[in-house]
Every structure is written in C-alpha cells, then in structure tokens.
Coordinates of C-alpha atoms in Angstrom, one line a residue:
Chain A
X1 CA -31.6 -13.6 18.5
X2 CA -28.8 -16.1 20.0
X3 CA -25.3 -16.8 18.9
X4 CA -25.3 -20.4 17.2
X5 CA -22.9 -22.2 20.0
X6 CA -25.7 -20.7 22.5
X7 CA -28.0 -22.9 21.0
X8 CA -27.2 -25.6 24.4
X9 CA -27.7 -23.0 27.0
X10 CA -31.2 -21.6 25.8
X11 CA -32.5 -25.2 25.5
X12 CA -31.5 -26.4 29.2
X13 CA -32.9 -23.3 29.8
X14 CA -36.0 -23.8 27.9
X15 CA -35.8 -27.5 30.0
X16 CA -35.7 -25.4 33.1
X17 CA -38.2 -23.1 32.4
X18 CA -41.0 -26.4 30.5
X19 CA -39.8 -27.8 34.6
X20 CA -41.0 -25.6 37.1
X21 CA -43.9 -24.7 35.0
X22 CA -44.5 -28.5 34.9
X23 CA -44.1 -27.9 38.9
X24 CA -46.1 -25.4 39.4
X25 CA -49.0 -26.7 36.7
X26 CA -48.7 -29.6 39.1
X27 CA -48.6 -28.8 42.8
X28 CA -45.6 -30.9 42.6
X29 CA -41.8 -30.3 44.1
X30 CA -39.2 -30.3 41.5
X31 CA -36.9 -27.6 43.6
X32 CA -34.2 -30.2 43.6
X33 CA -33.9 -31.7 40.3
X34 CA -34.1 -27.8 38.8
X35 CA -31.3 -27.4 41.1
X36 CA -29.6 -29.7 39.7
X37 CA -30.4 -28.5 36.3
X38 CA -29.4 -25.0 37.0
X39 CA -25.9 -26.5 38.4
X40 CA -25.5 -28.0 34.9
X41 CA -27.0 -25.1 33.1
X42 CA -24.3 -22.2 34.9
X43 CA -21.1 -25.2 34.4
X44 CA -22.1 -25.1 30.6
X45 CA -22.3 -21.5 30.5
X46 CA -18.8 -21.1 31.6
X47 CA -17.0 -24.4 30.2
X48 CA -18.8 -22.4 27.4
X49 CA -17.9 -18.8 27.6
X50 CA -14.3 -19.6 29.2
X51 CA -13.6 -21.8 26.0
X52 CA -14.9 -19.1 22.8
X53 CA -11.9 -19.4 20.0
X54 CA -11.8 -16.8 18.2
X55 CA -14.3 -16.4 15.9
X56 CA -16.8 -17.0 18.6
X57 CA -16.1 -13.4 20.7
X58 CA -15.8 -11.9 17.1
X59 CA -19.9 -13.1 16.8
X60 CA -20.3 -12.2 21.2
X61 CA -18.5 -8.9 20.6
X62 CA -21.4 -8.0 17.3
X63 CA -24.1 -9.7 18.8
X64 CA -27.5 -8.1 19.0
X65 CA -28.5 -7.1 22.0
X66 CA -25.0 -5.8 23.9
X67 CA -24.9 -2.5 25.1
X68 CA -23.8 -0.1 22.3
X69 CA -23.3 3.1 23.0
X70 CA -25.9 5.5 23.4
X71 CA -27.4 2.9 26.2
X72 CA -23.6 3.9 28.3
X73 CA -24.7 6.8 28.1
X74 CA -28.5 6.6 29.0
X75 CA -27.5 4.1 32.0
X76 CA -23.5 4.4 32.8
X77 CA -23.3 8.2 32.7
X78 CA -25.6 11.3 34.0
X79 CA -27.1 14.2 32.4
X80 CA -26.1 13.9 29.3
X81 CA -26.4 16.8 26.7
X82 CA -25.6 15.3 23.4
X83 CA -23.6 18.4 21.2
X84 CA -24.2 17.6 17.3
X85 CA -22.2 18.4 14.7
X86 CA -19.0 19.5 12.7
X87 CA -19.5 22.9 11.8
X88 CA -18.2 22.0 8.4
X89 CA -19.9 18.7 6.5
X90 CA -22.9 17.9 8.8
X91 CA -23.4 15.5 11.7
X92 CA -23.0 12.3 11.8
X93 CA -25.0 9.6 13.7
X94 CA -22.2 6.8 13.4
X95 CA -20.6 9.3 16.2
X96 CA -22.7 10.7 19.4
X97 CA -20.9 13.5 21.0
X98 CA -21.4 15.4 23.9
X99 CA -21.5 16.3 27.9
X100 CA -21.9 14.3 30.8
X101 CA -21.0 13.6 34.4
X102 CA -19.6 9.9 35.5
X103 CA -20.1 9.0 39.8
X104 CA -20.1 13.6 39.4
X105 CA -17.2 13.7 37.4
X106 CA -17.8 16.5 34.0
X107 CA -16.6 14.2 31.0
X108 CA -16.8 14.6 27.4
X109 CA -18.2 11.3 25.7
X110 CA -17.5 10.5 22.0
X111 CA -19.6 7.2 21.7
X112 CA -19.6 5.6 17.8
X113 CA -22.8 4.3 17.5
X114 CA -24.3 1.1 16.0
X115 CA -28.1 0.7 15.9
X116 CA -29.8 -1.6 18.1
X117 CA -32.0 -2.7 15.3
X118 CA -32.5 -2.6 11.4
X119 CA -33.3 0.8 11.5
X120 CA -31.0 2.3 13.5
X121 CA -28.2 0.4 12.1
X122 CA -29.4 2.5 8.5
X123 CA -29.8 5.6 10.0
X124 CA -26.9 4.8 12.0
X125 CA -24.8 3.6 8.9
X126 CA -23.7 0.7 11.2
X127 CA -21.8 2.4 13.2
X128 CA -19.6 3.6 10.0
X129 CA -18.3 7.1 10.3
X130 CA -17.7 9.5 7.4
X131 CA -14.9 12.5 7.9
X132 CA -17.5 14.3 9.4
X133 CA -18.2 12.1 12.7
X134 CA -13.8 12.4 13.2
X135 CA -14.1 16.2 12.7
X136 CA -17.2 16.0 15.3
X137 CA -15.2 14.0 17.6
X138 CA -11.9 16.9 17.2
X139 CA -14.2 19.4 18.1
X140 CA -15.1 17.2 21.0
X141 CA -11.4 17.3 21.8
X142 CA -11.0 21.5 21.5
X143 CA -14.0 21.5 24.5
X144 CA -11.9 19.2 26.2
X145 CA -8.7 20.6 26.5
X146 CA -10.5 24.6 26.3
X147 CA -12.8 23.3 29.6
X148 CA -10.6 20.6 31.6
X149 CA -13.0 18.1 30.9
X150 CA -11.5 14.7 30.5
X151 CA -12.3 12.8 27.6
X152 CA -14.2 8.9 27.2
X153 CA -14.7 7.7 24.7
X154 CA -16.1 4.2 23.5
X155 CA -15.2 2.2 20.2
X156 CA -17.8 0.3 18.3
X157 CA -17.2 0.4 14.5
X158 CA -16.5 -2.1 11.8
X159 CA -14.8 0.7 10.7
X160 CA -14.2 3.9 8.9
X161 CA -17.0 4.2 6.2
X162 CA -15.4 2.7 3.2
X163 CA -17.5 5.5 0.6
X164 CA -17.5 7.3 -2.4
X165 CA -17.8 10.8 -0.6
X166 CA -16.1 9.6 2.6
X167 CA -13.3 9.4 0.0
X168 CA -13.8 12.8 -1.4
X169 CA -14.2 14.3 2.0
X170 CA -10.8 12.7 3.3
X171 CA -11.3 10.0 5.1
X172 CA -7.6 9.3 6.0
X173 CA -7.2 13.1 6.6
X174 CA -9.5 13.2 9.1
X175 CA -8.4 10.1 11.1
X176 CA -4.9 11.3 10.8
X177 CA -5.6 14.6 12.3
X178 CA -7.8 12.6 14.7
X179 CA -5.1 10.4 15.8
X180 CA -2.7 13.3 16.5
X181 CA -5.7 16.1 17.5
X182 CA -6.4 13.0 20.5
X183 CA -2.4 12.5 21.2
X184 CA -2.1 15.9 21.8
X185 CA -4.9 16.4 24.9
X186 CA -4.2 17.9 27.7
X187 CA -6.9 15.8 30.1
X188 CA -6.5 12.3 30.6
X189 CA -8.6 10.3 28.0
X190 CA -9.7 6.8 28.7
X191 CA -10.5 4.6 25.6
X192 CA -13.0 1.1 25.8
X193 CA -13.3 -0.7 22.6
X194 CA -17.3 -2.2 24.0
X195 CA -18.0 -3.5 21.3
X196 CA -15.9 -3.8 17.9
X197 CA -12.7 -2.1 17.3
X198 CA -12.2 -1.9 13.7
X199 CA -9.1 -0.9 12.1
X200 CA -7.8 2.8 11.1
X201 CA -11.9 3.7 12.3
X202 CA -11.5 2.2 15.8
X203 CA -8.1 3.8 16.5
X204 CA -9.4 8.0 15.7
X205 CA -9.8 7.6 19.2
X206 CA -8.5 5.0 20.2
X207 CA -4.5 6.8 21.2
X208 CA -6.2 7.8 25.3
X209 CA -4.1 7.6 28.2
X210 CA -5.6 3.9 28.9
X211 CA -7.0 1.6 26.6
X212 CA -9.4 -0.2 27.8
X213 CA -11.3 -3.6 26.4
X214 CA -14.2 -5.4 27.4
X215 CA -13.3 -8.8 27.7
X216 CA -15.6 -10.0 24.8
X217 CA -15.0 -7.1 23.0
X218 CA -12.1 -7.6 19.7
X219 CA -9.8 -4.6 18.6
X220 CA -8.2 -5.6 15.5
X221 CA -5.9 -4.1 12.2
X222 CA -8.7 -5.6 9.8
X223 CA -11.8 -7.6 9.6
X224 CA -11.4 -11.4 9.4
X225 CA -13.6 -10.8 6.2
X226 CA -11.8 -8.8 5.4
X227 CA -8.2 -10.3 6.1
X228 CA -9.2 -13.3 4.8
X229 CA -10.7 -11.9 1.4
X230 CA -7.1 -10.8 0.4
X231 CA -4.7 -13.0 2.5
X232 CA -7.0 -16.5 1.9
X233 CA -9.0 -15.1 -1.4
X234 CA -11.5 -16.3 0.3
X235 CA -14.5 -14.4 3.0
X236 CA -15.8 -17.3 3.7
X237 CA -12.3 -18.2 5.4
X238 CA -12.5 -15.8 8.1
X239 CA -12.6 -18.1 10.9
X240 CA -8.8 -19.1 9.9
X241 CA -8.4 -15.2 10.0
X242 CA -10.1 -14.2 13.0
X243 CA -7.3 -17.1 14.7
X244 CA -4.7 -15.8 13.2
X245 CA -4.9 -11.8 13.8
X246 CA -4.5 -12.3 17.5
X247 CA -7.4 -9.8 17.9
X248 CA -9.0 -11.2 21.4
X249 CA -9.1 -9.2 24.7
X250 CA -6.4 -11.4 25.8
X251 CA -4.8 -11.7 22.7
X252 CA -3.7 -7.5 23.1
X253 CA -3.2 -8.0 26.5
X254 CA 0.1 -9.9 25.6
X255 CA 1.1 -7.9 22.4
X256 CA 0.1 -4.1 25.2
X257 CA -1.5 -2.8 22.6
X258 CA -4.8 -2.8 25.3
X259 CA -3.8 -2.0 29.5
X260 CA -7.3 -3.4 30.9
X261 CA -9.4 -6.5 30.9
X262 CA -12.9 -5.7 31.7
X263 CA -15.3 -8.6 32.8
X264 CA -18.6 -9.3 31.3
X265 CA -21.1 -11.3 33.1
X266 CA -20.8 -14.6 32.9
X267 CA -23.1 -15.0 29.3
X268 CA -21.4 -11.7 27.8
X269 CA -22.9 -8.3 27.6
X270 CA -25.3 -9.6 25.1
X271 CA -27.0 -11.6 27.7
X272 CA -26.9 -9.0 31.2
X273 CA -26.4 -5.5 29.6
X274 CA -27.0 -4.0 33.3
X275 CA -24.5 -5.6 34.8
X276 CA -21.8 -5.2 31.6
X277 CA -22.6 -1.4 31.8
X278 CA -22.0 -1.7 35.3
X279 CA -18.9 -3.4 35.6
X280 CA -17.6 -1.1 32.7
X281 CA -18.4 1.9 35.3
X282 CA -16.9 0.8 38.1
X283 CA -13.3 0.4 35.7
X284 CA -13.8 3.9 34.8
X285 CA -14.2 4.7 37.3
X286 CA -10.9 3.8 38.5
X287 CA -9.7 4.6 35.7
X288 CA -10.1 8.4 36.0
X289 CA -9.3 8.6 39.9
X290 CA -6.2 7.8 39.0
X291 CA -5.8 9.8 35.8
X292 CA -6.8 12.7 38.1
X293 CA -3.8 13.3 39.4
X294 CA -1.7 13.7 36.4
X295 CA -0.6 17.0 35.0
X296 CA -1.1 18.0 32.3
X297 CA 2.6 17.5 31.3
X298 CA 2.4 14.2 32.6
X299 CA -1.1 12.8 30.7
X300 CA 1.0 14.5 27.5
X301 CA 4.3 12.4 28.8
X302 CA 2.4 9.2 29.2
X303 CA 0.6 9.0 26.2
X304 CA 3.0 9.7 24.1
X305 CA 5.1 7.5 25.7
X306 CA 2.4 3.9 25.4
X307 CA 2.0 4.9 21.8
X308 CA 5.9 5.1 21.1
X309 CA 6.9 1.9 22.6
X310 CA 4.4 0.2 20.5
X311 CA 5.5 -2.8 18.0
X312 CA 7.9 -5.9 17.6
X313 CA 11.3 -6.6 16.8
X314 CA 14.5 -7.3 17.9
X315 CA 18.1 -6.5 16.5
X316 CA 19.3 -7.5 12.7
X317 CA 21.8 -10.0 13.4
X318 CA 25.5 -9.4 12.7
X319 CA 26.2 -10.6 9.3
Chain B
X1 CA -8.0 -3.4 3.5
X2 CA -6.2 -2.0 0.4
X3 CA -2.9 -5.0 0.6
X4 CA -5.2 -6.2 -1.6
X5 CA -4.0 -4.8 -4.5
X6 CA -0.1 -5.9 -4.6
X7 CA -1.2 -9.5 -3.0
X8 CA -3.7 -9.5 -6.2
X9 CA -1.2 -8.1 -8.7
X10 CA 2.1 -7.8 -7.9
X11 CA 2.8 -11.6 -7.0
X12 CA 5.4 -12.2 -9.1
X13 CA 4.3 -11.9 -13.1
X14 CA 5.9 -11.5 -16.5
X15 CA 5.1 -8.2 -15.9
X16 CA 6.8 -7.9 -13.3
X17 CA 10.0 -10.1 -15.0
X18 CA 9.7 -7.6 -17.9
X19 CA 10.2 -4.6 -15.2
X20 CA 13.5 -6.8 -13.5
X21 CA 17.2 -4.7 -13.8
X22 CA 18.2 -7.7 -16.0
X23 CA 15.3 -6.9 -18.7
X24 CA 17.1 -4.7 -21.5
X25 CA 13.6 -3.2 -23.0
X26 CA 10.5 -3.2 -20.8
X27 CA 6.9 -1.6 -22.0
X28 CA 5.0 1.0 -20.4
X29 CA 2.8 0.4 -18.6
X30 CA 0.4 3.1 -19.6
X31 CA 1.0 3.4 -23.4
X32 CA 2.4 0.4 -24.5
X33 CA 5.8 2.1 -26.0
X34 CA 8.9 -0.2 -25.7
X35 CA 11.4 1.5 -23.7
X36 CA 14.9 1.3 -23.3
X37 CA 15.5 0.6 -19.6
X38 CA 18.4 3.2 -19.9
X39 CA 15.9 5.9 -20.8
X40 CA 13.6 5.6 -18.5
X41 CA 16.1 5.2 -15.8
X42 CA 17.7 8.2 -17.3
X43 CA 14.3 10.0 -17.5
X44 CA 13.5 9.5 -13.4
X45 CA 11.7 6.0 -14.0
X46 CA 8.6 8.2 -15.5
X47 CA 7.6 7.3 -19.7
X48 CA 9.9 9.3 -22.1
X49 CA 6.4 9.1 -24.6
X50 CA 3.4 9.4 -21.8
X51 CA 5.1 11.0 -19.0
X52 CA 3.7 7.8 -16.8
X53 CA 5.5 7.5 -13.8
X54 CA 7.0 4.4 -13.2
X55 CA 7.4 2.8 -9.6
X56 CA 10.9 4.4 -8.0
X57 CA 12.9 1.6 -6.1
X58 CA 14.1 3.3 -2.5
X59 CA 17.7 3.4 -3.8
X60 CA 17.2 5.2 -7.0
X61 CA 14.8 7.2 -4.6
X62 CA 17.1 8.4 -2.9
X63 CA 19.5 9.7 -5.3
X64 CA 17.3 11.7 -7.5
X65 CA 16.5 13.9 -4.1
X66 CA 19.6 13.9 -1.8
X67 CA 22.9 15.9 -3.1
X68 CA 25.4 12.9 -4.1
X69 CA 27.7 11.2 -1.8
X70 CA 25.5 13.2 1.1
X71 CA 23.1 10.1 2.0
X72 CA 23.7 8.7 5.7
X73 CA 22.1 5.9 6.1
X74 CA 19.9 5.3 9.4
X75 CA 17.4 2.3 8.7
X76 CA 18.7 -1.1 8.1
X77 CA 19.3 -2.2 12.0
X78 CA 16.1 -3.5 13.1
X79 CA 13.7 -6.5 12.0
X80 CA 10.5 -7.8 12.6
X81 CA 9.1 -10.4 15.0
X82 CA 6.2 -12.7 14.4
X83 CA 4.8 -12.1 17.7
X84 CA 1.3 -13.3 16.3
X85 CA 2.7 -17.0 14.9
X86 CA 0.8 -15.9 12.2
X87 CA 0.4 -18.7 8.8
X88 CA -2.0 -17.9 6.0
X89 CA -1.6 -19.4 3.3
X90 CA 2.0 -19.2 3.8
X91 CA 3.0 -18.5 7.5
X92 CA 5.3 -14.6 8.3
X93 CA 8.4 -15.6 8.5
X94 CA 8.4 -17.3 4.7
X95 CA 6.8 -13.9 3.4
X96 CA 9.5 -11.8 5.2
X97 CA 12.5 -13.8 4.7
X98 CA 11.7 -14.5 0.2
X99 CA 11.0 -10.3 0.5
X100 CA 14.0 -9.9 2.3
X101 CA 16.2 -11.4 -0.8
X102 CA 13.9 -10.3 -3.1
X103 CA 14.5 -6.3 -2.3
X104 CA 18.0 -6.1 0.3
X105 CA 17.4 -4.8 3.1
X106 CA 15.1 -6.1 5.9
X107 CA 12.1 -4.5 5.8
X108 CA 9.7 -2.1 3.6
X109 CA 11.8 1.0 4.6
X110 CA 14.9 2.8 4.1
X111 CA 16.1 6.4 6.0
X112 CA 18.5 8.3 6.2
X113 CA 19.7 11.5 6.3
X114 CA 21.0 13.4 3.8
X115 CA 21.9 16.9 2.0
X116 CA 19.2 18.5 -0.6
X117 CA 20.3 21.4 -2.5
X118 CA 22.5 22.0 0.6
X119 CA 19.8 21.7 3.2
X120 CA 19.8 19.6 5.9
X121 CA 17.5 16.7 5.5
X122 CA 15.7 13.4 6.4
X123 CA 15.1 11.1 4.2
X124 CA 12.6 8.5 4.7
X125 CA 11.4 6.2 1.7
X126 CA 9.1 3.4 1.2
X127 CA 9.6 0.2 -0.4
X128 CA 7.1 -0.9 -2.0
X129 CA 8.6 -3.8 -3.4
X130 CA 8.7 -5.5 0.0
X131 CA 5.3 -7.0 1.3
X132 CA 3.7 -3.6 -1.3
X133 CA 5.6 -1.8 1.1
X134 CA 2.9 -2.8 4.5
X135 CA 4.0 -1.1 7.5
X136 CA 4.9 -3.1 10.6
X137 CA 6.4 -2.3 13.7
X138 CA 9.7 -2.1 12.2
X139 CA 9.0 -0.2 9.2
X140 CA 6.7 2.3 11.7
X141 CA 9.8 2.4 14.5
X142 CA 12.2 3.2 11.3
X143 CA 9.9 6.5 10.2
X144 CA 9.4 7.5 14.4
X145 CA 13.0 7.2 15.2
X146 CA 14.0 8.8 12.1
X147 CA 11.6 11.9 12.8
X148 CA 12.8 12.2 16.3
X149 CA 16.6 12.2 14.7
X150 CA 15.2 14.8 12.4
X151 CA 13.9 16.8 14.9
X152 CA 16.9 16.8 17.2
X153 CA 19.3 17.2 14.7
X154 CA 17.5 20.3 12.8
X155 CA 17.1 18.6 9.8
X156 CA 13.7 18.9 7.6
X157 CA 12.0 15.3 7.5
X158 CA 10.7 14.5 3.8
X159 CA 8.1 11.3 3.5
X160 CA 7.9 9.5 0.5
X161 CA 5.0 6.8 0.5
X162 CA 4.5 3.9 -1.3
X163 CA 2.5 1.6 0.8
X164 CA -0.4 -1.3 0.1
X165 CA -1.5 -0.1 4.0
X166 CA -0.7 -2.2 7.6
X167 CA 1.1 -5.1 7.1
X168 CA -2.1 -8.0 8.5
X169 CA 0.4 -10.5 9.4
X170 CA 2.1 -8.3 13.1
X171 CA -2.6 -7.7 13.4
X172 CA -3.0 -4.8 16.2
X173 CA 0.9 -4.1 16.7
X174 CA 0.7 -2.9 13.0
X175 CA -2.3 -0.7 13.7
X176 CA -0.8 0.9 16.5
X177 CA 1.7 1.4 14.1
X178 CA -0.4 4.8 12.7
X179 CA -0.1 6.1 16.6
X180 CA 3.2 5.4 17.2
X181 CA 4.4 7.3 13.4
X182 CA 1.6 10.4 13.8
X183 CA 2.9 11.0 18.6
X184 CA 6.1 11.7 16.7
X185 CA 5.8 14.4 14.1
X186 CA 4.9 16.2 17.3
X187 CA 8.9 17.0 18.0
X188 CA 9.3 17.7 14.6
X189 CA 6.1 20.5 15.2
X190 CA 8.1 21.6 18.6
X191 CA 11.2 22.3 16.7
X192 CA 9.2 24.3 14.2
X193 CA 10.9 22.3 11.6
X194 CA 9.1 21.5 8.3
X195 CA 7.5 17.7 7.4
X196 CA 6.9 17.8 3.5
X197 CA 5.0 14.8 2.7
X198 CA 5.2 13.3 -1.2
X199 CA 3.0 10.9 -1.9
X200 CA 3.4 8.2 -4.6
X201 CA 1.5 5.0 -6.3
X202 CA 0.2 3.8 -4.5
X203 CA -0.6 5.6 -0.9
X204 CA -3.6 3.7 0.9
X205 CA -5.3 2.5 3.9
X206 CA -3.3 2.7 7.1
X207 CA -0.6 5.0 5.8
X208 CA -2.8 7.2 4.2
X209 CA -4.3 7.5 7.6
X210 CA -1.3 8.5 9.4
X211 CA 2.1 10.2 9.0
X212 CA 1.1 10.0 5.0
X213 CA -1.2 13.1 5.3
X214 CA 0.2 14.8 7.7
X215 CA 2.4 16.6 6.6
X216 CA 3.1 20.7 5.9
X217 CA 3.0 20.4 2.6
X218 CA 1.9 17.3 0.7
X219 CA 3.0 16.6 -2.4
X220 CA 1.5 14.4 -4.9
X221 CA 3.0 12.7 -7.9
X222 CA 1.1 12.1 -11.1
X223 CA -2.2 9.1 -11.4
X224 CA -1.0 7.9 -8.3
X225 CA -3.6 6.4 -6.2
X226 CA -4.1 7.7 -2.9
X227 CA -6.6 6.2 -1.0
X228 CA -8.2 5.4 3.1
X229 CA -10.3 2.4 1.3
X230 CA -9.4 0.6 -1.7
X231 CA -11.6 0.7 -5.1
X232 CA -12.6 -2.6 -5.3
X233 CA -13.8 -2.3 -1.8
X234 CA -15.8 0.7 -2.3
X235 CA -17.0 -0.6 -5.4
X236 CA -18.4 -4.0 -3.2
X237 CA -20.3 -1.5 -0.7
X238 CA -21.8 1.4 -2.9
X239 CA -21.9 -1.2 -5.9
X240 CA -21.9 1.3 -8.3
X241 CA -19.2 2.3 -10.8
X242 CA -16.5 4.8 -9.7
X243 CA -16.2 8.1 -11.3
X244 CA -12.8 8.2 -13.7
X245 CA -10.0 9.2 -11.7
X246 CA -11.3 8.9 -8.3
X247 CA -8.6 8.9 -5.8
X248 CA -5.7 9.6 -8.3
X249 CA -4.2 12.9 -7.9
X250 CA -5.4 14.9 -9.8
X251 CA -8.9 14.1 -8.1
X252 CA -7.3 14.8 -5.0
X253 CA -5.6 18.4 -5.9
X254 CA -9.5 19.0 -6.7
X255 CA -10.7 17.8 -3.2
X256 CA -8.3 20.1 -1.9
X257 CA -6.8 17.3 -0.2
X258 CA -3.2 17.9 -1.5
X259 CA -0.8 20.8 -2.3
X260 CA 0.1 20.5 -5.5
X261 CA 0.8 17.2 -8.1
X262 CA 3.8 17.4 -8.6
X263 CA 6.3 15.8 -11.7
X264 CA 8.8 14.0 -10.5
X265 CA 11.8 15.5 -12.2
X266 CA 10.8 18.8 -11.3
X267 CA 10.5 17.2 -7.3
X268 CA 13.7 18.1 -5.4
X269 CA 13.7 21.3 -7.4
X270 CA 9.8 22.0 -6.2
X271 CA 11.2 20.6 -1.8
X272 CA 14.1 22.8 -1.9
X273 CA 11.6 26.0 -2.5
X274 CA 9.7 24.6 -0.2
X275 CA 12.1 24.4 2.4
X276 CA 13.5 27.5 2.0
X277 CA 10.4 29.2 1.6
X278 CA 9.4 28.1 4.8
X279 CA 12.5 28.0 7.0
X280 CA 13.3 31.8 5.9
X281 CA 9.5 32.5 8.4
X282 CA 10.0 35.0 11.1
X283 CA 12.1 34.3 14.6
X284 CA 10.1 32.4 16.6
X285 CA 8.7 34.1 19.4
X286 CA 10.7 32.3 22.0
X287 CA 14.0 33.1 19.7
X288 CA 13.2 36.8 19.8
X289 CA 12.5 36.5 23.5
X290 CA 16.1 34.8 23.6
X291 CA 17.8 37.6 21.1
X292 CA 16.7 40.6 23.4
X293 CA 17.8 38.6 26.9
X294 CA 21.3 38.6 24.3
X295 CA 21.5 41.8 23.3
X296 CA 20.6 43.1 27.1

C-alpha cells in the first residue's frame, strides 16, 4: 500500500512497534528509547513530506487510501441524498451528485469518484466520466440555481474518458457546455481538487468562485505520462514531465490558477483520511461563509473576472 | 493530448517542403494528383481533382471570408511568456522563436474586424502552422478580447478553428484558456449577437472542449478531424480498431454534433445567409419595450 518514498518511514514505524512489543513482552521500560525513535520518525516524516518532488506528489495525489468523493460525502457532509441520472443517456457512476448539508447549510455536491478498490474502480471507470456524467453535473447546476443552493464540486479524475462512445456522444461538446453552464451559476460555487485534476475533464466542474486544492493534489493540462509520450516520445519520462508541468498546489497558487491550498495532515491524506477531511470541511465552511454575503450579480461578475484574467503574456516589443 | 498528431507528423518534413510557398507543383495528400500550386490556391486550397480540403494559411482564410479591403487586424500586440520555464527536448522560448520566424506572427492566432457580405463581423482564425495551433495564454487572450470587442461593436463572431488543443508548455495556464474563451462568449450572448464556429482540420483537445463547440451554428469542413481525444489515444485505451470515418466531420454530422458539413468554396455564402437570418429575428423584448416607451 505504501508509496516507494515512504519505505524508510514504514521501516521506522515497524521498528517502534517491535520495540514496544518487546518492552511489553520482557516487562522492561524502553519509554525513552521509543520516544527518541518517535522524534526521529516525526522529523523523517516532515523532511520527506516537505521535500516531495513533483512526481512524488503525483503519486500521493493518486495514492490508494486517499479519501475519495464518496468519503467526503459520507464524512464531511450530512444528510447526503444522491440524485442519479442525466435524464438523457443514463447514470454515470464516475460522477456522484446530490443534495447534502455542510455544517447546516444545504448545498449541491458534485463529486468525481474513483474506486476505493479494483472492483469499484472498474464500476467507476477509474473516475473518468462519459458525457452523461457532465450532463448530470449540468442538471445539478440547474437545480442549484433554481433553489439557490451553493455548489461544491470535488475534483478527482485522471480526465474525461477517451473512448469510442464518449466521442460519439460529444465528450468535447459537453465539457464546453459544462464550463459555460457553471460560469453562469447565480449561486456560490466552490471547487476543491481533492486528488487528481486531469485536464478539461476536471475543469468542466472547476469554474467556481473559489478554487481550492489539497496540499498534495495536482491539477494539470495533461497527465505527466501523456505529456512525456508526446514531448519526450517516451511515457517513461513522466517524472521529467511532472517537473516541467508545474502541477502541484504550490505551483498553481503561484500561477493564480487556484485560490487556496488546504493543508493535509503530516504524511498525507492517505495516511490520515479523517484528519484531511476535517481540514477540508473547515476550509469549505469558511469559504462558503465568505461567498454567502455576495449577490448573484457579484458572484457572476467575480467568477467571470477570476477566469478572464488568467494567463501570462506581454506586449510585443516595438520593432 | 491530441497535440501528439502535430508533433509526430508535422515536424519539418519533406512533405511540408513540397507544400511550401516556393514549390510550384505539389502532390495532393488525398488522391496523389500533381496539382499546380496556383490552381490549388485559386480553388480555395481544395484539390481540383478530388475536392480534398487542404489546410489554409490564416491570411488566406481571412481573404476568403472578408469583403475585399475591409479586414482590420486586431491581434499581434501580445506575445507569450515562459511562465513555467518549460523545457522538454527543447526550451519553450526556442520553440516560440522558431515558430515566430517560420510563421511571421507572435502566436497561433489572427483576429480582426471585417465586413462579410456587408455584415460587420469579428474574425478569429487559428493558425495550425504555429506550434500546431495550440492554445496558450496569448491565443486565449486574443480570442477573449476579440469576442468582447465583437460584442461591444455589434459584430457577429466567426471563429475558424484548427488546433491540436491546449499548449502543454504553459501547463495549467493553457487549461484555463478554455474557461477564459468560454466566459468571454457571455458578452456576445447578452448582446444577442451570433457566434458561428467553423471547425477545420484538425480541431482537437482543449479547443474542441471549449469555445470551438459553443457556436450558435457550427459548420465543419469536409473530412476534418474533430475530436476531444486523439484517435491514437482512443485506440490505446480501447485496444480495438476505430470505425472508418470516426471523428471526421461527416461522422459528427450524423451523430448530431455539427449543423452542417460545408464545402469551403461555399463557406462564405453559407455564413452570410446564416448571419442574415439570425440577425433578422423579431425585436428583442427589451428593444420592444424601448420602442413602446419611445412611441409614448
């Protein structure tokens, strides 16, 4: 289960466990030794997690055991009522949508859902939506506007599904429509990249007033693997591509693509899901309180401005 | 991801040399016929033998659509920054410099105001010969500002797309151009001004998944590849052969994704008809109200 760079941490944890067991067995006092090791462990964790390379963060963002959309729906929100189906093509399991309460406020939640095990991953298509999933999201935007429910979108997808049926049903068309529809919401919208923000498939539910990202989540125009396959002509160069793409939370704050980084517990969300979800909840409550005071016109205008200014360019030097 | 097509096939190749302005004769990609270059150009870059639609340089595209002498260039005053300090097998600034020298404009886009059959329009033409027509910050900004200017000046927006998608070298900033170009369209909507999108070969990835497919009317040129994911990516995903004509204009017409497939030689007339029809509807309610008030 552990990630390659977590091996030294795991080894040290095992050592501490062994020492405790040994102390209990032999009825001897090794408290000070255990404490010293514990200190070493904390330092090691901090050093490791503060200095992760971009490629290591990609691995953390995709790690098994990291809380998924449904985990948040069950633990961060109350009274979740799932609403199924797009009313046209079907019900896409890669996107879970419905009504819920966040600390007492009724909201619409749209969550991209990866599986928590192989079986669920197959059922959820590894979090890769078909057009139906985006149509379902757009139906939720309509409900949100009609009943004045704030929208919370949890982003976690490798990307929209690149398949035959998806193309036939207009994958590009629904992503474009979803971007447009979300930008027109008259209620507060908050998007949180909780794991993997994969390209247009993520942006389709990312046109929010506030875009948050977890400390070890990533958000990118293309996966490091695909980027490497194109530019280096070798998917094995994904590590280089990950560095070049500047896809970590820290990078994205600097580029003003995201508004706020939500810290994860030391060791990452996959090692402390409950702790991570509590931190996300706190951030969402604060953001929602801030947006709740804005009028529909202000929400529309500020969302428009937020996305209209993004990009880096300069005046052409006079010839 | 669809950029792979450009990087794979359109590296300076012999084929491209044959198609360079200097070549007097060239060979049709589709039927193999030897065509006199002047004949091809005179025929809107459509093969006189087999009607294959060859790619059109951005300036030639403008000349085909704008009434003579009416085009006023808006784009070209801004250029890309290397915000990510992106280096793959080449540094991004190097790629940019080469592309600028080759194409003679700052980035992969040409925009401007014009008349089309006497109607005021804003033309947004993507330039595939510049880094595969990829959309980074400059392309996004030029499209968004041309769209807003069209809205402010009461012009119909016409976008002619050809692009491999978002520009990887600008990372998430490129991704955000999908949102930027899309939110700008709202101004046009509010002004009840038409947006006509013309999809040409190839239009893929982040461009297809944003402003390109949001036209009030969407035309596609014959045989154009129009997709979200590139054919190779899909083939790798599903591990089976793709049906003939998959992701081509005619296929998309059948699937209900475009309004019509239009021969390039008829494109200008078809656009003019659509503009005339869309802009001669009943008065908008506010205008009616204004008229009533004025009559009192």
